[in-house]
Short mmCIF file of C-alpha atoms in Angstrom, two decimals:
data_model
loop_
_atom_site.label_atom_id
_atom_site.label_comp_id
_atom_site.label_asym_id
_atom_site.label_seq_id
_atom_site.Cartn_x
_atom_site.Cartn_y
_atom_site.Cartn_z
CA MET D 1 19.37 -37.34 69.56
CA GLN D 2 21.88 -35.91 72.04
CA ILE D 3 20.87 -33.29 74.58
CA ARG D 4 23.52 -31.28 76.45
CA GLU D 5 22.90 -28.71 79.16
CA LEU D 6 24.51 -25.36 78.44
CA SER D 7 26.42 -23.21 80.93
CA VAL D 8 23.23 -21.26 81.63
CA PRO D 9 21.06 -23.52 83.83
CA ASP D 10 17.78 -24.68 82.28
CA SER D 11 18.97 -24.31 78.70
CA TYR D 12 20.04 -27.14 76.40
CA GLU D 13 21.65 -27.86 73.04
CA VAL D 14 19.91 -30.58 71.04
CA THR D 15 21.82 -32.45 68.33
CA PRO D 16 19.64 -34.70 66.15
CA LYS D 17 20.76 -37.84 64.40
CA GLN D 18 20.56 -37.34 60.63
CA PHE D 19 19.88 -40.09 58.11
CA GLY D 20 21.14 -39.18 54.65
CA ASP D 21 21.19 -40.94 51.30
CA ASP D 22 21.08 -39.97 47.64
CA ARG D 23 17.52 -38.67 48.12
CA GLY D 24 18.43 -36.20 50.86
CA VAL D 25 18.23 -36.19 54.67
CA PHE D 26 15.69 -37.19 57.32
CA LEU D 27 15.85 -36.29 61.00
CA GLU D 28 13.72 -35.82 64.09
CA TRP D 29 14.34 -32.20 65.11
CA TYR D 30 12.01 -32.35 68.11
CA ARG D 31 11.05 -35.21 70.45
CA PHE D 32 8.82 -34.24 73.39
CA ASP D 33 9.71 -37.39 75.34
CA LYS D 34 13.49 -36.98 75.01
CA LEU D 35 13.29 -33.33 76.03
CA SER D 36 10.97 -34.11 78.92
CA GLU D 37 13.50 -36.61 80.31
CA VAL D 38 16.10 -33.89 80.85
CA VAL D 39 13.86 -30.90 81.56
CA GLY D 40 11.47 -32.68 83.94
CA HIS D 41 8.29 -31.94 82.00
CA PRO D 42 7.16 -31.83 78.37
CA LEU D 43 7.06 -28.61 76.38
CA ASP D 44 3.44 -27.46 76.47
CA LEU D 45 3.29 -26.29 72.88
CA ARG D 46 1.00 -23.28 72.39
CA GLN D 47 2.43 -21.46 69.36
CA ALA D 48 4.93 -21.92 66.53
CA ASN D 49 6.78 -18.95 64.99
CA THR D 50 9.09 -18.46 62.01
CA SER D 51 11.38 -15.52 61.27
CA VAL D 52 13.43 -14.86 58.13
CA SER D 53 16.42 -12.54 58.57
CA SER D 54 19.05 -10.92 56.42
CA ARG D 55 22.71 -11.36 57.30
CA GLY D 56 23.62 -9.19 60.29
CA VAL D 57 20.10 -8.96 61.71
CA VAL D 58 20.02 -9.19 65.51
CA ARG D 59 16.77 -10.16 67.24
CA GLY D 60 16.50 -9.93 71.02
CA ILE D 61 17.27 -10.03 73.88
CA HIS D 62 13.61 -10.99 74.47
CA PHE D 63 11.82 -12.54 77.45
CA ALA D 64 8.34 -12.81 78.98
CA ASP D 65 6.90 -12.39 82.46
CA ILE D 66 6.72 -15.41 84.78
CA PRO D 67 4.15 -16.82 85.12
CA PRO D 68 3.64 -18.15 82.56
CA GLY D 69 6.80 -17.03 80.77
CA GLN D 70 7.64 -18.52 77.41
CA ALA D 71 9.89 -21.55 77.01
CA LYS D 72 11.36 -21.82 73.51
CA TYR D 73 12.64 -24.62 71.30
CA VAL D 74 14.55 -23.01 68.43
CA THR D 75 16.19 -24.30 65.25
CA ALA D 76 17.44 -22.85 61.95
CA THR D 77 15.76 -24.53 58.99
CA HIS D 78 17.70 -22.50 56.40
CA GLY D 79 21.00 -20.65 56.67
CA ALA D 80 22.84 -20.05 59.93
CA ILE D 81 22.57 -18.05 63.13
CA ILE D 82 24.38 -17.72 66.43
CA ASP D 83 21.74 -18.28 69.10
CA PHE D 84 22.27 -16.64 72.51
CA ILE D 85 20.72 -17.68 75.82
CA VAL D 86 21.09 -15.06 78.55
CA ASP D 87 20.43 -15.61 82.25
CA ILE D 88 18.37 -12.60 83.31
CA ARG D 89 16.87 -14.22 86.44
CA VAL D 90 17.74 -11.96 89.37
CA GLY D 91 19.40 -14.04 92.08
CA SER D 92 20.57 -16.78 89.72
CA PRO D 93 24.14 -18.00 90.28
CA THR D 94 24.78 -17.23 86.60
CA PHE D 95 22.86 -13.94 86.42
CA GLY D 96 24.06 -11.81 83.51
CA GLN D 97 25.97 -14.67 81.90
CA TRP D 98 25.21 -16.16 78.50
CA ASP D 99 25.97 -19.11 76.27
CA SER D 100 25.64 -19.52 72.52
CA VAL D 101 25.09 -22.25 69.93
CA LEU D 102 25.58 -22.23 66.16
CA LEU D 103 22.28 -23.25 64.59
CA ASP D 104 22.41 -24.01 60.87
CA ASP D 105 21.08 -26.24 58.12
CA VAL D 106 24.14 -28.50 58.27
CA ASP D 107 24.18 -29.94 61.80
CA ARG D 108 20.53 -28.93 62.30
CA LYS D 109 20.90 -28.45 66.04
CA ALA D 110 18.24 -26.86 68.24
CA VAL D 111 18.25 -25.10 71.58
CA TYR D 112 15.73 -25.24 74.40
CA LEU D 113 15.51 -22.44 76.93
CA ALA D 114 13.19 -22.42 79.91
CA GLU D 115 10.79 -19.68 80.93
CA GLY D 116 12.52 -16.63 82.38
CA LEU D 117 15.65 -16.80 80.23
CA GLY D 118 16.56 -14.14 77.70
CA HIS D 119 16.86 -15.07 74.03
CA ALA D 120 18.59 -13.43 71.08
CA PHE D 121 20.31 -14.36 67.83
CA VAL D 122 22.32 -12.88 65.01
CA ALA D 123 21.92 -14.05 61.40
CA LEU D 124 25.13 -15.18 59.71
CA THR D 125 23.54 -15.66 56.28
CA ASP D 126 20.88 -14.02 54.18
CA LYS D 127 17.41 -15.52 54.47
CA ALA D 128 18.34 -17.21 57.74
CA THR D 129 15.09 -18.97 58.64
CA VAL D 130 14.43 -19.71 62.29
CA SER D 131 11.54 -21.76 63.66
CA TYR D 132 10.44 -21.55 67.29
CA LEU D 133 8.12 -23.81 69.27
CA VAL D 134 6.91 -21.88 72.32
CA SER D 135 5.00 -22.69 75.50
CA SER D 136 2.67 -19.67 75.52
CA THR D 137 1.02 -17.44 72.98
CA TYR D 138 2.25 -13.91 72.36
CA SER D 139 1.04 -11.37 74.91
CA ALA D 140 2.19 -7.81 74.19
CA GLY D 141 1.95 -6.64 77.80
CA ALA D 142 4.04 -9.52 79.09
CA GLU D 143 6.81 -9.37 76.48
CA HIS D 144 9.98 -7.40 77.23
CA GLY D 145 13.47 -6.80 75.93
CA ILE D 146 17.02 -5.90 76.90
CA ASN D 147 19.34 -4.06 74.54
CA PRO D 148 21.47 -6.75 72.85
CA LEU D 149 24.40 -4.31 72.67
CA ASP D 150 24.43 -3.79 76.45
CA GLU D 151 28.08 -3.86 77.48
CA GLN D 152 27.25 -5.48 80.82
CA VAL D 153 25.81 -8.50 79.02
CA GLY D 154 28.62 -8.43 76.46
CA LEU D 155 27.25 -10.61 73.69
CA VAL D 156 29.99 -11.38 71.17
CA PHE D 157 28.86 -11.07 67.57
CA PRO D 158 31.18 -12.78 65.06
CA SER D 159 32.71 -10.74 62.26
CA SER D 160 31.08 -13.15 59.80
CA ALA D 161 27.74 -11.51 60.66
CA GLY D 162 28.88 -8.32 58.94
CA GLU D 163 27.20 -5.02 59.80
CA LEU D 164 24.63 -5.47 62.56
CA LEU D 165 21.01 -4.46 61.94
CA LEU D 166 18.68 -4.01 64.93
CA SER D 167 15.09 -2.87 65.23
CA PRO D 168 14.31 0.39 67.07
CA LYS D 169 12.42 -1.72 69.61
CA ASP D 170 15.63 -3.57 70.51
CA THR D 171 17.97 -0.57 70.46
CA ASP D 172 15.52 1.36 72.66
CA ALA D 173 15.25 -1.50 75.17
CA PRO D 174 16.78 -0.95 78.62
CA SER D 175 20.14 -2.28 79.72
CA LEU D 176 20.24 -5.28 82.05
CA ALA D 177 20.97 -3.00 85.01
CA GLU D 178 18.10 -0.68 84.11
CA ALA D 179 15.69 -3.58 83.70
CA ALA D 180 16.75 -5.03 87.06
CA ALA D 181 16.42 -1.67 88.82
CA SER D 182 12.90 -1.19 87.47
CA GLY D 183 11.76 -4.65 88.60
CA LEU D 184 11.21 -5.79 85.03
CA LEU D 185 13.27 -8.98 85.27
CA PRO D 186 12.10 -12.37 86.51
CA THR D 187 13.67 -13.69 89.70
CA TRP D 188 15.54 -16.95 90.20
CA ASP D 189 13.14 -17.96 93.00
CA ALA D 190 10.03 -17.29 90.93
CA ALA D 191 11.47 -19.20 87.99
CA ARG D 192 12.40 -22.21 90.12
CA ALA D 193 8.97 -22.24 91.75
CA TYR D 194 7.35 -22.18 88.31
CA TYR D 195 9.58 -24.99 86.99
CA ASP D 196 8.73 -27.07 90.08
CA SER D 197 5.02 -26.55 89.44
CA LEU D 198 5.43 -27.77 85.85
CA ASN D 199 7.41 -30.81 87.00
CA GLU D 200 4.71 -31.70 89.56
CA ARG D 201 2.08 -31.74 86.82
CA ASN D 202 4.10 -34.22 84.77
#
């Protein structure tokens, strides 16, 4: 397993080693100890989610209040998506910037993003199936979104996704600037303090 930090601090691309033969393929898609070595603490798993999306579906940009926030470990078990990690932490040196990773059922990569980061993806295939391991259970009052079409963020959706399909919840979400002005976004300092508290527990 190889783990590489992305251009957004506190997010990582995970590439598993696959073992294939005439029966199929075996791999470890998650190792708490390997992830803990680079993050500084293990993922405190509290919930596991799965979504199935048609080609062109966009989900996100989603995030949760800190504390406790919601760290995510995401992989595509069927089909393909482009996964986006967006730095929405006010005061971060990379605030408003994003990185992306192709997650599919060929390379079977995963991404990890820490609490306080924004997350979105676009499905490149029909029945794109995405599994998420998350560090906190869903809490409606603590969950928020930013419009994934916000020009300030500038996510780039490949033409292979076809016509984009978004939920009303996501299209009605505020822009990054609006969310920042309303005090909705997490701060860099609060995020770092929370990460330090998790590392001290380890």
